[in-house]
Short mmCIF file of C-alpha atoms in Angstrom, two decimals:
data_model
loop_
_atom_site.label_atom_id
_atom_site.label_comp_id
_atom_site.label_asym_id
_atom_site.label_seq_id
_atom_site.Cartn_x
_atom_site.Cartn_y
_atom_site.Cartn_z
CA UNK A 1380 -0.04 0.08 -0.06
CA UNK A 1381 1.41 3.11 -1.07
CA UNK A 1382 1.38 6.08 1.90
CA UNK A 1383 0.55 8.62 -0.38
CA UNK A 1384 -2.76 6.94 -0.74
CA UNK A 1385 -3.41 6.03 2.87
CA UNK A 1386 -5.83 8.40 4.71
CA UNK A 1387 -5.72 8.77 8.42
CA UNK A 1388 -8.39 10.53 10.61
CA UNK A 1389 -6.94 11.98 13.56
CA UNK A 1390 -9.49 12.48 16.65
CA UNK A 1391 -8.56 14.56 19.68
CA UNK A 1392 -10.40 17.60 21.71
CA UNK A 1393 -6.74 18.81 22.42
CA UNK A 1394 -5.96 21.24 19.50
CA UNK A 1395 -2.25 21.38 20.51
CA UNK A 1396 -1.84 17.41 20.19
CA UNK A 1397 -4.04 17.04 17.39
CA UNK A 1398 -2.37 19.75 15.15
CA UNK A 1399 1.06 18.33 16.21
CA UNK A 1400 0.00 14.82 15.27
CA UNK A 1401 -1.74 15.75 11.53
CA UNK A 1402 1.53 17.78 10.83
CA UNK A 1403 4.01 15.07 11.67
CA UNK A 1404 1.65 12.24 9.56
CA UNK A 1405 1.30 15.16 6.36
CA UNK A 1406 5.32 15.20 6.44
CA UNK A 1407 5.31 11.48 6.51
CA UNK A 1408 3.29 11.57 3.02
CA UNK A 1409 -0.25 10.56 4.79
CA UNK A 1410 -3.44 12.35 3.85
CA UNK A 1411 -4.77 13.81 7.05
CA UNK A 1412 -8.17 14.59 8.26
CA UNK A 1413 -8.49 16.17 11.55
CA UNK A 1414 -11.59 16.34 14.23
CA UNK A 1415 -11.93 17.89 17.50
CA UNK A 1416 -14.31 15.59 18.99
CA UNK A 1417 -16.15 12.00 18.64
CA UNK A 1418 -19.34 13.73 16.66
CA UNK A 1419 -17.02 15.16 14.17
CA UNK A 1420 -15.18 11.85 13.80
CA UNK A 1421 -18.37 10.13 12.90
CA UNK A 1422 -19.52 12.92 10.59
CA UNK A 1423 -15.94 12.82 8.64
CA UNK A 1424 -15.75 8.83 8.38
CA UNK A 1425 -19.68 9.16 6.85
CA UNK A 1426 -18.35 11.13 4.19
CA UNK A 1427 -14.77 10.50 3.64
CA UNK A 1428 -13.18 7.16 3.01
CA UNK A 1429 -10.41 7.14 5.68
CA UNK A 1430 -7.83 3.74 6.10
CA UNK A 1431 -7.28 4.46 9.95
CA UNK A 1432 -7.82 6.52 12.81
CA UNK A 1433 -6.04 7.89 15.84
CA UNK A 1434 -8.56 8.41 18.56
CA UNK A 1435 -8.39 10.03 21.89
CA UNK A 1436 -10.33 7.78 24.50
CA UNK A 1437 -11.17 11.18 26.88
CA UNK A 1438 -13.59 13.20 25.10
CA UNK A 1439 -16.30 15.95 26.19
CA UNK A 1440 -18.87 14.93 23.67
CA UNK A 1441 -18.69 11.28 23.25
CA UNK A 1442 -16.56 8.41 25.03
CA UNK A 1443 -13.54 7.31 22.75
CA UNK A 1444 -14.67 3.61 23.12
CA UNK A 1445 -18.30 4.50 21.91
CA UNK A 1446 -17.04 6.38 19.15
CA UNK A 1447 -14.76 2.96 18.16
CA UNK A 1448 -17.54 1.03 18.29
CA UNK A 1449 -19.36 3.52 15.95
CA UNK A 1450 -16.81 3.60 13.50
CA UNK A 1451 -16.37 0.16 13.44
CA UNK A 1452 -19.98 -0.26 12.13
CA UNK A 1453 -19.59 2.31 9.71
CA UNK A 1454 -16.42 0.96 8.40
CA UNK A 1455 -15.58 -2.67 9.49
CA UNK A 1456 -12.36 -2.69 7.76
CA UNK A 1457 -11.13 0.50 9.24
CA UNK A 1458 -8.23 -0.04 11.86
CA UNK A 1459 -8.21 2.30 14.83
CA UNK A 1460 -5.14 3.16 17.23
CA UNK A 1461 -6.60 4.42 20.71
CA UNK A 1462 -4.79 7.11 22.54
CA UNK A 1463 -5.00 8.35 26.17
CA UNK A 1464 -3.55 10.13 29.20
CA UNK A 1465 -5.62 8.20 31.55
CA UNK A 1466 -5.04 4.94 30.65
CA UNK A 1467 -6.07 1.80 32.77
CA UNK A 1468 -6.06 -2.05 31.87
CA UNK A 1469 -9.52 -2.47 32.37
CA UNK A 1470 -9.99 0.50 29.40
CA UNK A 1471 -7.53 -0.85 27.27
CA UNK A 1472 -9.13 -4.40 27.40
CA UNK A 1473 -12.36 -2.68 26.43
CA UNK A 1474 -10.68 -0.89 23.82
CA UNK A 1475 -9.28 -4.04 22.20
CA UNK A 1476 -12.19 -6.18 22.57
CA UNK A 1477 -14.20 -3.47 20.73
CA UNK A 1478 -11.99 -3.74 17.83
CA UNK A 1479 -8.76 -1.41 18.47
CA UNK A 1480 -5.70 -2.41 16.72
CA UNK A 1481 -3.74 -0.90 18.97
CA UNK A 1482 -3.76 0.89 22.31
CA UNK A 1483 -0.68 3.67 23.26
CA UNK A 1484 -0.59 6.05 26.14
CA UNK A 1485 0.08 9.69 26.28
CA UNK A 1486 2.62 11.15 26.44
CA UNK A 1487 3.54 8.94 23.36
CA UNK A 1488 6.71 9.31 21.20
CA UNK A 1489 6.28 10.13 17.30
CA UNK A 1490 8.28 7.24 16.57
CA UNK A 1491 6.15 4.82 18.61
CA UNK A 1492 3.12 6.55 16.74
CA UNK A 1493 4.75 5.81 12.98
CA UNK A 1494 5.59 2.32 13.83
CA UNK A 1495 2.07 1.58 15.07
CA UNK A 1496 0.50 2.81 11.89
CA UNK A 1497 3.12 1.13 9.71
CA UNK A 1498 2.13 -2.21 11.19
CA UNK A 1499 -1.49 -1.36 11.05
CA UNK A 1500 -1.00 -0.65 7.47
CA UNK A 1501 1.07 -3.65 6.95
CA UNK A 1502 -1.53 -5.77 8.56
CA UNK A 1503 -4.15 -4.31 6.44
CA UNK A 1504 -2.14 -5.02 3.08
CA UNK A 1505 -1.70 -8.74 4.21
CA UNK A 1506 -5.31 -9.34 4.89
CA UNK A 1507 -6.47 -7.81 1.29
CA UNK A 1508 -3.51 -9.91 -0.20
CA UNK A 1509 -5.07 -13.23 1.59
CA UNK A 1510 -8.49 -12.07 0.66
CA UNK A 1511 -7.41 -11.89 -3.08
CA UNK A 1512 -5.58 -14.93 -2.70
CA UNK A 1513 -8.56 -16.98 -1.47
CA UNK A 1514 -10.80 -15.57 -4.00
CA UNK A 1515 -8.40 -16.32 -6.71
CA UNK A 1516 -8.31 -20.01 -5.72
CA UNK A 1517 -11.79 -20.69 -5.27
CA UNK A 1518 -12.03 -19.08 -8.77
CA UNK A 1519 -9.12 -21.38 -10.13
CA UNK A 1520 -10.72 -24.37 -8.68
CA UNK A 1521 -14.46 -24.03 -9.64
CA UNK A 1522 -15.64 -26.89 -11.60
CA UNK A 1523 -15.91 -24.75 -14.81
CA UNK A 1524 -12.03 -24.55 -14.60
CA UNK A 1525 -11.69 -28.46 -14.73
CA UNK A 1526 -11.47 -29.08 -18.24
CA UNK A 1527 -13.25 -32.12 -19.68
CA UNK A 1528 -16.96 -32.63 -21.48
CA UNK A 1529 -16.75 -36.26 -21.58
CA UNK A 1530 -19.25 -38.31 -20.09
CA UNK A 1531 -17.13 -40.00 -17.46
CA UNK A 1532 -15.98 -36.17 -16.34
CA UNK A 1533 -19.42 -34.81 -16.04
CA UNK A 1534 -20.19 -37.85 -13.85
CA UNK A 1535 -16.96 -36.76 -11.67
CA UNK A 1536 -18.55 -33.13 -11.78
CA UNK A 1537 -21.60 -34.05 -10.58
CA UNK A 1538 -20.20 -35.92 -7.66
CA UNK A 1539 -17.93 -33.20 -6.74
CA UNK A 1540 -20.70 -30.66 -7.00
CA UNK A 1541 -22.88 -32.77 -4.51
CA UNK A 1542 -20.43 -33.88 -1.88
CA UNK A 1543 -18.17 -30.42 -1.74
CA UNK A 1544 -21.02 -28.44 0.64
CA UNK A 1545 -20.92 -31.78 3.06
CA UNK A 1546 -17.95 -32.90 5.18
CA UNK A 1547 -18.19 -36.48 3.96
CA UNK A 1548 -14.86 -38.17 3.61
CA UNK A 1549 -13.97 -38.83 -0.06
CA UNK A 1550 -11.53 -41.22 -1.77
CA UNK A 1551 -10.52 -39.89 -5.18
CA UNK A 1552 -8.89 -42.98 -7.38
CA UNK A 1553 -7.03 -42.79 -10.56
CA UNK A 1554 -3.75 -42.96 -12.36
CA UNK A 1555 -0.86 -40.88 -11.78
CA UNK A 1556 -1.43 -37.74 -13.78
CA UNK A 1557 -5.23 -37.98 -13.95
CA UNK A 1558 -5.70 -34.87 -11.61
CA UNK A 1559 -6.93 -36.10 -8.22
CA UNK A 1560 -5.12 -33.30 -6.35
CA UNK A 1561 -7.19 -31.01 -8.85
CA UNK A 1562 -10.39 -32.87 -7.78
CA UNK A 1563 -9.57 -32.73 -4.07
CA UNK A 1564 -9.02 -28.85 -4.43
CA UNK A 1565 -12.00 -28.52 -6.20
CA UNK A 1566 -14.22 -30.14 -3.24
CA UNK A 1567 -12.16 -27.98 -0.70
CA UNK A 1568 -12.93 -24.56 -2.57
CA UNK A 1569 -16.41 -25.25 -3.00
CA UNK A 1570 -17.06 -25.99 0.66
CA UNK A 1571 -17.68 -24.10 3.67
CA UNK A 1572 -13.94 -24.93 4.65
CA UNK A 1573 -12.81 -22.82 1.67
CA UNK A 1574 -11.45 -19.82 3.70
CA UNK A 1575 -9.47 -22.43 5.99
CA UNK A 1576 -6.41 -24.25 5.28
CA UNK A 1577 -6.08 -26.97 2.44
CA UNK A 1578 -2.77 -29.27 3.10
CA UNK A 1579 -1.71 -32.22 0.66
CA UNK A 1580 0.37 -34.75 2.01
CA UNK A 1581 2.62 -37.30 0.21
CA UNK A 1582 2.53 -40.45 2.10
CA UNK A 1583 5.34 -41.68 0.07
CA UNK A 1584 7.47 -38.47 0.88
CA UNK A 1585 9.09 -39.46 4.13
CA UNK A 1586 9.86 -42.83 5.90
CA UNK A 1587 7.11 -43.88 8.29
CA UNK A 1588 8.69 -42.73 11.87
CA UNK A 1589 9.05 -39.33 10.24
CA UNK A 1590 5.91 -39.38 8.75
CA UNK A 1591 4.07 -40.15 11.82
CA UNK A 1592 5.61 -37.06 13.32
CA UNK A 1593 4.55 -35.04 10.44
CA UNK A 1594 0.91 -35.98 10.22
CA UNK A 1595 0.41 -36.37 14.26
CA UNK A 1596 2.96 -33.78 15.74
CA UNK A 1597 5.12 -34.67 18.53
CA UNK A 1598 5.71 -33.48 22.28
CA UNK A 1599 9.14 -32.17 23.25
CA UNK A 1600 11.57 -34.99 23.97
CA UNK A 1601 9.44 -37.45 22.24
CA UNK A 1602 12.51 -38.68 20.36
CA UNK A 1603 16.12 -37.61 20.09
CA UNK A 1604 16.10 -34.51 18.09
CA UNK A 1605 12.49 -33.24 19.47
CA UNK A 1606 13.92 -30.05 21.12
CA UNK A 1607 10.14 -28.26 20.93
CA UNK A 1608 6.64 -29.19 20.77
CA UNK A 1609 5.62 -29.41 17.19
CA UNK A 1610 2.10 -29.46 15.55
CA UNK A 1611 1.30 -31.98 13.06
CA UNK A 1612 -0.28 -31.45 9.82
CA UNK A 1613 -3.69 -32.52 10.98
CA UNK A 1614 -3.76 -29.66 13.48
CA UNK A 1615 -2.31 -27.41 11.17
CA UNK A 1616 -5.19 -27.98 8.64
CA UNK A 1617 -8.04 -27.23 11.79
CA UNK A 1618 -11.01 -25.96 9.87
CA UNK A 1619 -10.06 -26.87 6.63
CA UNK A 1620 -9.08 -29.99 4.62
CA UNK A 1621 -6.27 -32.53 4.41
CA UNK A 1622 -5.35 -34.53 1.41
CA UNK A 1623 -3.66 -37.93 2.14
CA UNK A 1624 -2.09 -38.50 -1.38
CA UNK A 1625 -1.35 -41.96 -1.93
CA UNK A 1626 -2.84 -43.40 1.28
CA UNK A 1627 -2.26 -46.79 0.19
CA UNK A 1628 1.53 -46.42 0.67
CA UNK A 1629 0.68 -46.10 4.68
CA UNK A 1630 2.22 -49.08 6.58
CA UNK A 1631 -0.39 -51.05 8.93
CA UNK A 1632 0.63 -49.33 12.28
CA UNK A 1633 0.34 -46.05 10.71
CA UNK A 1634 -3.27 -46.88 9.20
CA UNK A 1635 -4.28 -47.93 12.81
CA UNK A 1636 -3.68 -44.50 13.95
CA UNK A 1637 -5.18 -42.76 11.37
CA UNK A 1638 -8.31 -44.98 11.68
CA UNK A 1639 -8.41 -43.96 15.48
CA UNK A 1640 -8.35 -40.02 14.41
CA UNK A 1641 -11.03 -40.74 11.92
CA UNK A 1642 -13.05 -42.49 14.54
CA UNK A 1643 -12.57 -40.04 17.70
CA UNK A 1644 -11.92 -36.85 15.50
CA UNK A 1645 -9.13 -36.44 17.97
CA UNK A 1646 -5.24 -37.70 17.80
CA UNK A 1647 -2.48 -37.86 20.35
CA UNK A 1648 1.11 -36.62 19.36
CA UNK A 1649 4.13 -38.78 19.27
CA UNK A 1650 5.20 -38.75 22.84
CA UNK A 1651 1.99 -37.42 23.86
CA UNK A 1652 -1.16 -38.92 26.40
CA UNK A 1653 -3.68 -36.27 26.11
CA UNK A 1654 -5.94 -36.85 23.44
CA UNK A 1655 -6.54 -33.29 21.04
CA UNK A 1656 -9.66 -32.91 19.19
CA UNK A 1657 -9.26 -32.02 15.44
CA UNK A 1658 -12.03 -30.54 13.12
CA UNK A 1659 -10.57 -31.61 9.70
CA UNK A 1660 -12.07 -32.92 6.59
CA UNK A 1661 -10.02 -35.94 5.13
CA UNK A 1662 -9.69 -36.54 1.59
CA UNK A 1663 -7.73 -39.65 0.55
CA UNK A 1664 -6.09 -40.56 -3.17
CA UNK A 1665 -4.79 -43.64 -4.50
CA UNK A 1666 -3.19 -44.28 -7.85
CA UNK A 1667 -3.79 -48.26 -6.86
CA UNK A 1668 -6.78 -49.85 -6.27
CA UNK A 1669 -7.15 -49.91 -2.52
CA UNK A 1670 -9.90 -52.73 -2.68
CA UNK A 1671 -7.32 -55.09 -4.13
CA UNK A 1672 -4.70 -53.92 -1.49
CA UNK A 1673 -7.37 -54.73 1.24
CA UNK A 1674 -8.12 -58.22 -0.38
CA UNK A 1675 -3.95 -58.75 -0.58
CA UNK A 1676 -4.05 -58.20 3.48
CA UNK A 1677 -1.75 -54.64 2.93
CA UNK A 1678 -4.31 -52.26 3.59
CA UNK A 1679 -6.81 -52.10 6.71
CA UNK A 1680 -10.41 -52.95 5.41
CA UNK A 1681 -12.17 -50.79 8.23
CA UNK A 1682 -9.99 -47.80 7.41
CA UNK A 1683 -10.64 -48.65 3.70
CA UNK A 1684 -14.57 -48.26 4.62
CA UNK A 1685 -13.89 -44.95 6.89
CA UNK A 1686 -12.21 -43.39 3.88
CA UNK A 1687 -14.80 -44.89 0.95
CA UNK A 1688 -17.82 -42.79 2.47
CA UNK A 1689 -17.78 -41.07 -1.09
CA UNK A 1690 -15.80 -42.88 -3.97
CA UNK A 1691 -14.52 -40.95 -6.94
CA UNK A 1692 -12.77 -42.59 -9.77
CA UNK A 1693 -11.10 -40.52 -12.39
CA UNK A 1694 -10.77 -41.97 -15.61
CA UNK A 1695 -7.40 -42.39 -17.41
CA UNK A 1696 -6.83 -39.83 -20.74
CA UNK A 1697 -6.82 -42.88 -22.85
CA UNK A 1698 -10.46 -43.70 -21.82
CA UNK A 1699 -11.68 -40.27 -22.85
CA UNK A 1700 -9.93 -39.10 -25.54
CA UNK A 1701 -12.56 -36.58 -26.60
CA UNK A 1702 -11.21 -34.58 -23.92
CA UNK A 1703 -7.52 -34.38 -25.28
CA UNK A 1704 -8.33 -31.50 -27.75
CA UNK A 1705 -10.26 -29.56 -25.24
CA UNK A 1706 -7.19 -30.24 -22.91
CA UNK A 1707 -4.38 -29.32 -25.75
CA UNK A 1708 -6.09 -26.06 -26.59
CA UNK A 1709 -6.59 -25.26 -22.70
CA UNK A 1710 -2.59 -25.56 -22.03
CA UNK A 1711 -1.71 -23.75 -25.34
CA UNK A 1712 -3.74 -20.74 -24.12
CA UNK A 1713 -2.22 -21.02 -20.82
CA UNK A 1714 1.53 -21.55 -21.81
CA UNK A 1715 1.11 -18.92 -24.72
CA UNK A 1716 -0.19 -16.34 -22.26
CA UNK A 1717 2.45 -17.13 -19.76
CA UNK A 1718 5.28 -17.32 -22.03
CA UNK A 1719 3.85 -13.99 -23.69
CA UNK A 1720 3.91 -15.57 -27.11
CA UNK A 1721 1.21 -15.64 -30.00
CA UNK A 1722 -1.25 -18.38 -29.82
CA UNK A 1723 -0.22 -21.36 -32.15
CA UNK A 1724 -2.59 -23.40 -34.35
CA UNK A 1725 -2.94 -27.17 -34.13
CA UNK A 1726 -2.77 -28.61 -37.65
CA UNK A 1727 -5.49 -31.38 -37.65
CA UNK A 1728 -2.97 -34.06 -38.37
CA UNK A 1729 -1.30 -32.59 -35.38
CA UNK A 1730 -4.10 -32.93 -33.13
CA UNK A 1731 -5.21 -36.34 -34.21
CA UNK A 1732 -1.60 -37.50 -33.19
CA UNK A 1733 -2.38 -36.18 -29.90
CA UNK A 1734 -5.61 -38.11 -29.81
CA UNK A 1735 -4.13 -41.24 -30.67
CA UNK A 1736 -1.19 -41.21 -28.37
CA UNK A 1737 -1.45 -43.51 -25.33
CA UNK A 1738 -0.74 -40.83 -22.68
CA UNK A 1739 0.73 -43.19 -19.75
CA UNK A 1740 1.31 -40.32 -17.89
CA UNK A 1741 -2.33 -38.78 -18.25
CA UNK A 1742 -3.09 -35.07 -18.25
CA UNK A 1743 -0.23 -34.48 -16.68
CA UNK A 1744 2.14 -35.73 -19.38
CA UNK A 1745 -0.14 -33.76 -21.83
CA UNK A 1746 0.51 -30.56 -19.76
CA UNK A 1747 4.18 -31.18 -20.20
CA UNK A 1748 4.27 -32.05 -24.04
CA UNK A 1749 2.40 -28.61 -24.51
CA UNK A 1750 4.80 -26.39 -22.29
CA UNK A 1751 7.79 -27.94 -23.89
CA UNK A 1752 6.26 -27.21 -27.30
CA UNK A 1753 5.49 -23.40 -26.50
CA UNK A 1754 9.04 -23.26 -25.09
CA UNK A 1755 11.07 -24.87 -27.74
CA UNK A 1756 8.85 -24.20 -30.82
CA UNK A 1757 8.56 -20.67 -32.62
CA UNK A 1758 6.19 -22.15 -35.24
CA UNK A 1759 2.77 -20.39 -35.84
CA UNK A 1760 1.14 -23.61 -36.79
CA UNK A 1761 1.90 -26.91 -35.04
CA UNK A 1762 2.71 -29.85 -37.33
CA UNK A 1763 2.69 -33.52 -36.82
CA UNK A 1764 6.50 -33.48 -37.67
CA UNK A 1765 6.88 -30.66 -34.72
CA UNK A 1766 4.87 -32.75 -32.36
CA UNK A 1767 5.88 -36.14 -32.82
CA UNK A 1768 9.30 -35.39 -31.31
CA UNK A 1769 8.19 -34.43 -27.95
CA UNK A 1770 5.93 -37.34 -27.36
CA UNK A 1771 8.00 -40.21 -26.10
CA UNK A 1772 7.00 -44.04 -26.64
CA UNK A 1773 5.57 -45.69 -23.50
CA UNK A 1774 8.77 -47.22 -21.73
CA UNK A 1775 8.66 -51.49 -22.06
CA UNK A 1776 8.17 -52.88 -18.58
CA UNK A 1777 11.02 -55.39 -19.02
CA UNK A 1778 13.82 -52.53 -19.19
CA UNK A 1779 14.41 -48.68 -18.75
CA UNK A 1780 15.10 -46.73 -21.77
CA UNK A 1781 18.70 -46.79 -22.74
CA UNK A 1782 20.69 -43.94 -21.28
CA UNK A 1783 22.70 -43.17 -24.84
CA UNK A 1784 19.26 -42.52 -26.26
CA UNK A 1785 19.08 -39.39 -24.53
CA UNK A 1786 21.88 -37.24 -23.59
CA UNK A 1787 21.94 -36.15 -19.73
CA UNK A 1788 23.90 -32.80 -20.48
CA UNK A 1789 21.34 -30.06 -20.09
CA UNK A 1790 23.32 -27.83 -22.47
CA UNK A 1791 23.04 -30.46 -25.37
CA UNK A 1792 19.36 -30.16 -25.50
CA UNK A 1793 17.22 -27.40 -23.72
CA UNK A 1794 14.31 -29.87 -21.90
CA UNK A 1795 12.22 -28.97 -18.87
CA UNK A 1796 13.75 -30.10 -15.37
CA UNK A 1797 10.96 -32.71 -15.05
CA UNK A 1798 12.16 -34.41 -18.21
CA UNK A 1799 15.84 -33.93 -17.10
CA UNK A 1800 14.98 -35.80 -13.77
CA UNK A 1801 13.14 -38.47 -15.72
CA UNK A 1802 16.30 -39.34 -17.72
CA UNK A 1803 18.56 -39.14 -14.86
CA UNK A 1804 16.52 -41.82 -13.03
CA UNK A 1805 16.32 -44.30 -15.89
CA UNK A 1806 20.03 -43.99 -16.08
CA UNK A 1807 20.59 -44.88 -12.38
CA UNK A 1808 18.30 -47.70 -12.89
CA UNK A 1809 20.09 -49.08 -15.82
CA UNK A 1810 23.38 -48.39 -14.14
CA UNK A 1811 22.01 -50.73 -11.13
CA UNK A 1812 20.75 -53.25 -13.28
CA UNK A 1813 17.39 -52.44 -12.72
CA UNK A 1814 17.91 -53.11 -9.00
CA UNK A 1815 15.09 -50.31 -7.38
CA UNK A 1816 16.18 -50.45 -3.80
CA UNK A 1817 20.19 -49.92 -4.82
CA UNK A 1818 18.70 -47.19 -7.52
CA UNK A 1819 16.55 -45.35 -4.54
CA UNK A 1820 19.96 -45.28 -2.41
CA UNK A 1821 21.78 -43.86 -5.16
CA UNK A 1822 19.24 -41.14 -5.51
CA UNK A 1823 18.64 -40.30 -2.19
CA UNK A 1824 14.93 -41.09 -2.27
CA UNK A 1825 12.58 -43.96 -0.48
CA UNK A 1826 11.95 -47.19 -2.75
CA UNK A 1827 8.15 -45.95 -2.65
CA UNK A 1828 9.29 -42.73 -4.04
CA UNK A 1829 11.04 -44.18 -6.91
CA UNK A 1830 7.91 -46.64 -7.81
CA UNK A 1831 6.01 -43.36 -7.64
CA UNK A 1832 8.36 -41.59 -9.79
CA UNK A 1833 8.58 -44.63 -12.28
CA UNK A 1834 4.71 -44.61 -12.56
CA UNK A 1835 4.69 -41.09 -13.34
CA UNK A 1836 7.20 -41.47 -16.19
CA UNK A 1837 5.33 -44.91 -17.48
CA UNK A 1838 7.52 -47.16 -16.36
CA UNK A 1839 6.09 -50.25 -15.40
CA UNK A 1840 8.11 -52.09 -12.72
CA UNK A 1841 6.69 -54.88 -10.21
CA UNK A 1842 6.98 -54.61 -6.47
CA UNK A 1843 10.12 -56.04 -5.02
CA UNK A 1844 10.14 -58.05 -1.84
CA UNK A 1845 10.80 -56.15 1.37
#
C-alpha cells in the first residue's frame, strides 16, 4: 500500500496534540483529516473514506470507546489506534475487545506512533492479499475450470458438486497424472471450509517414523532431536481439509492410528498422552485400487470403509479421448499467455496425433508436452512433425530406456527439469541393473518414492519383496 494514498483520521479534543499529529503525519506522506471530537469524527468517517484512525479516549462529547464501536459499524475494515493520557488496564481491554488495533498511552513518542501506523497498514495489506488469494483459489478451482466434457468427467463433476458442501470423507482413485489433487482442491474450495487451510500430504515422501511425527505432531523430548513441541499437519489444517495422497502406501501401524483419528475426531501427538480434538475434513487419494490391497492384506478393511464414504474414480486420459482436444487447447492458451507468445494453431494432423497417443502419464504428461512445445517451438502452426519429436513412446516394462538414447547434458538439448529428472532416474536404474532398492539409495530417496516417480514416467515395474 502506497503511503501517499493512505488516509488517516486524527481525533483529539486537544488542539495542540491534534495539530502536531496532523503535521507530522502529513510530512510522512499521509492524507490527514482532523476532528476535534467524537461527533465530528463520525461525520467525517461517513462522508470521507479513511484507512486508519488515531482516536483519543477522553473527549467531552462522546466517549472514545463508544466512537470506536460506531466507527467499526460504519467501516468494519477501519484500523483504529486508541490514544489516552488516563490509561487503565480495564480501558485497554475494553478498547481492544471493541476492535481497536492498538492502544498507546500519552505522552507518546512520534516514532512509536509512526511504527504503530506502519504495522497496522502492513496487516491491512496482508489481509487484503489473503482475501485476494482466497478469491483467486476459489475461482481457479471452480468446476468450470476443470477441463473435460466427456461423459465420465461429467459424472465426476456431478459427484464433486454434491459432496463439496458436506463434510463427508472422500476417496479419489485414478492413475498418476489424472488430476486427483485438482479434484480434491475443487471439493475444498467449493465447501464451507474454503477460507481455511488445504494441505496435501504425499504419503510416500517420508519414512514412516518421520511421517507419523509430521502427520500427528510430537511433544518435546518424544525422540532424539525433538527439542520443541510441534503441531502435526492434521492440527495445522484445523477447520480445513487435508489430502492424504497415495494413502495406500501407509504401513499398517500408521493405518491403525489414522483410523483412530477418523473414528474419534481426536489425535495424540508422538510422545503425548492427552487426546487433542481436531476438526478437519479428510480426502484420500490413491493411484492403486485400494480394494485389491485390502484383499491382499496390505490395507486395513475398516480404514478402507472409513475413507470410502464417497468414491470418485477419475478415468485415464486414454479412456476419454474426446477431452484431449479441449485439454490441448486449454494448455496452449495457458502457456502462450504465460510465455507471452502468439497463440499457435494445432494442425488437424497434429491434433489427431495427440488423440491417438496412449498418454501413460495422463493429463500431466499432456500438459508437460504442450509446455515443452510452447517453450521450444516458434512455429505459428504446429505440425505433426514438430509434435512427434516431443511424444515419448511408452517405456517397455522389461527394461528402462537406454541412457545413450537421451543425453543428460542439459546444454546439449534444452529440456524441462522434469524431463531431465526422468532421464537421470532411468540412467541410474540402468547402471544398477534395474535394482530399485539400490537405485533409490543412489538417488537418496525412499523406494516407494522411486516407484511413484517411475509410475509417473510410464515405467511399469513389479514390487520387490521388502
